[in-house]
Coordinates of C-alpha atoms in Angstrom, one line a residue:
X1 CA 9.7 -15.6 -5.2
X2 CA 6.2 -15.4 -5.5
X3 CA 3.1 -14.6 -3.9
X4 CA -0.3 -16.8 -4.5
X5 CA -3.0 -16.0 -2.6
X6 CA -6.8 -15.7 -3.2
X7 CA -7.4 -11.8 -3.7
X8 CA -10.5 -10.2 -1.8
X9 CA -11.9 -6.6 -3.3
X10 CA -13.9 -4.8 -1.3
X11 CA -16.1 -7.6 0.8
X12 CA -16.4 -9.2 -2.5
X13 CA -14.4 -12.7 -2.8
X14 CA -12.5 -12.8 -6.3
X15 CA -12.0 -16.4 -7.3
X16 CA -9.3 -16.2 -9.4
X17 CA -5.5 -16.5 -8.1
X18 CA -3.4 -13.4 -8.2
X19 CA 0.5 -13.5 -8.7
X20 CA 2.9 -11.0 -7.5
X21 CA 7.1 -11.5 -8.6
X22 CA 9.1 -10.1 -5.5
X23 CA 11.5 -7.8 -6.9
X24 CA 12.8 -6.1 -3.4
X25 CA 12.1 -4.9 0.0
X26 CA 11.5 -1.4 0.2
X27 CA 11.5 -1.1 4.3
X28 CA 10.0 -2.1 7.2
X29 CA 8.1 -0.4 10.5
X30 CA 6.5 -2.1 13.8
X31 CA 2.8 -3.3 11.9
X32 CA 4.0 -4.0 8.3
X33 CA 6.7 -4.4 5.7
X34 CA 6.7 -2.7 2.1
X35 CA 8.0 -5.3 -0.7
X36 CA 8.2 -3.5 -4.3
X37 CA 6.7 -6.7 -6.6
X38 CA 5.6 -7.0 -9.8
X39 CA 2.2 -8.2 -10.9
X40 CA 2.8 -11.0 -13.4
X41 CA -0.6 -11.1 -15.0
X42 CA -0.7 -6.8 -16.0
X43 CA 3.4 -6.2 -15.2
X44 CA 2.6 -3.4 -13.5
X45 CA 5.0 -2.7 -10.5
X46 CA 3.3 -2.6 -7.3
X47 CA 4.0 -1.8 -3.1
X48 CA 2.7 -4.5 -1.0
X49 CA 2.5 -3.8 2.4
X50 CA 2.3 -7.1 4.5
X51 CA 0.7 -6.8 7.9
X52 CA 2.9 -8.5 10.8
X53 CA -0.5 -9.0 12.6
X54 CA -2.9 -12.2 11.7
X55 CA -6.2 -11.6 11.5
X56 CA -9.3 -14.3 12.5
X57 CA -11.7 -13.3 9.6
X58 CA -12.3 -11.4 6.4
X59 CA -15.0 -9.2 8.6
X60 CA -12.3 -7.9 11.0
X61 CA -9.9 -7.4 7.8
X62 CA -12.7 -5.0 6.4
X63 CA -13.1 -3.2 9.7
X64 CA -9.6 -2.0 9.6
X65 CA -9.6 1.5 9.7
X66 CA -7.0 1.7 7.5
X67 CA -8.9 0.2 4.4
X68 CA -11.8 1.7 5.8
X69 CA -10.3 5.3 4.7
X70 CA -8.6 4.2 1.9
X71 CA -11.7 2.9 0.3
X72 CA -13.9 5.8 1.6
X73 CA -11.4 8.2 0.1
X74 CA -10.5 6.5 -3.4
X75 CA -9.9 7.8 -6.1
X76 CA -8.4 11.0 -5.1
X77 CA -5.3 12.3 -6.9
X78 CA -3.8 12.8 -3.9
X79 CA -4.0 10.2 -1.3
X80 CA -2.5 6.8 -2.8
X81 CA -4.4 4.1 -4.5
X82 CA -5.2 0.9 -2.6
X83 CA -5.4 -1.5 -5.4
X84 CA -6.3 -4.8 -3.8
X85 CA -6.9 -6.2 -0.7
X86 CA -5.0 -9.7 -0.3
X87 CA -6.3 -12.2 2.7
X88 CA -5.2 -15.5 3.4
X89 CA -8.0 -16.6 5.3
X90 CA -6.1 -20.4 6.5
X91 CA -3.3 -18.4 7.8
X92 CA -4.6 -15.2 8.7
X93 CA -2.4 -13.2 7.1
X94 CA -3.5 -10.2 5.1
X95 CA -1.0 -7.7 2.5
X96 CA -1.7 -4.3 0.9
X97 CA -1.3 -4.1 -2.3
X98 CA -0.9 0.0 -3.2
X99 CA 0.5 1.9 -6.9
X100 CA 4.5 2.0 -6.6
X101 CA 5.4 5.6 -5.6
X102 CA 9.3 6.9 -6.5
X103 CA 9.6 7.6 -2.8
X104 CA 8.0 9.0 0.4
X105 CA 8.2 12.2 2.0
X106 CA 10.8 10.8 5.0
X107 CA 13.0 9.6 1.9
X108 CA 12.3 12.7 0.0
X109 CA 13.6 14.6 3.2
X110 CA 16.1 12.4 5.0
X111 CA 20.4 12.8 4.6
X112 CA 19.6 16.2 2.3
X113 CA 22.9 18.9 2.9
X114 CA 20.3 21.4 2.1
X115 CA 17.0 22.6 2.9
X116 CA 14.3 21.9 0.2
X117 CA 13.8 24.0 -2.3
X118 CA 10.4 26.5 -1.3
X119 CA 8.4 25.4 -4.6
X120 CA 8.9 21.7 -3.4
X121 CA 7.8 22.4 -0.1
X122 CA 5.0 24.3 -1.7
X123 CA 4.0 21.5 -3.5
X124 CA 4.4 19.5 -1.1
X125 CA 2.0 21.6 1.5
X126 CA -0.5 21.7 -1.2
X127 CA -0.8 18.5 -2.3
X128 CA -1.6 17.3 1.8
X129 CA -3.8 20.4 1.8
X130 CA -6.0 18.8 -1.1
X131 CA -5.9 15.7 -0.1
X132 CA -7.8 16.7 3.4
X133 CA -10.8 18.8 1.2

């Protein structure tokens, strides 16, 4: 399965057509679903969040908080990098596409027989510490 759609960066209109390989979906909450794809013009292996909302325009798809942030606070190595912005403007429909992380912290955390180990939780603590300077 595939994914074509006309790619917007920023509030800038990219003309070319950008292709995403479904490989699997990674979960699912009340706004969005996460599908793991691949990009099949760089091959790198991406998260696509898909919004379950439709959206009327490409202004109120930039006045989403949400990319608001993400843009204001990129590139920082700690927050996760939002690398495109897809919007379907016929159909309203708008993804997310984000780097591929291993896992988050509720799958880092969940089903565990024992507590983390104190470095991890360390690291953990100081890498959400940074990412708020």
């Amino acid at each position: 399965t595939y994914i074509y759609t006309q790619a917007f960066v920023g509030s800038v209109r990219c003309v070319q057509e950008t292709e995403y390989r479904l490989i699997s979906k990674k979960g699912e909450g009340t706004f969005s679903e996460v599908l793991k794809a691949q990009s099949i013009k760089t091959t790198k292996t991406v998260a696509i969040k898909c919004m379950k909302n439709h959206f009327d325009s490409l202004e109120q798809v930039n006045n989403l908080r949400e990319i608001q942030a993400l843009r204001r606070l990129s590139p920082h190595p700690h927050i996760i990098k939002l690398l495109e912005v897809l919007y379907d403007e016929p159909t309203g429909r708008l993804a997310l596409v984000f780097e591929l992380m291993d896992m988050n912290m509720y799958e880092a955390i969940k089903g565990r027989r024992h507590y983390l180990p104190e470095s991890k939780v360390k690291d953990c603590i100081y890498q959400l510490l940074k990412a708020l300077d």
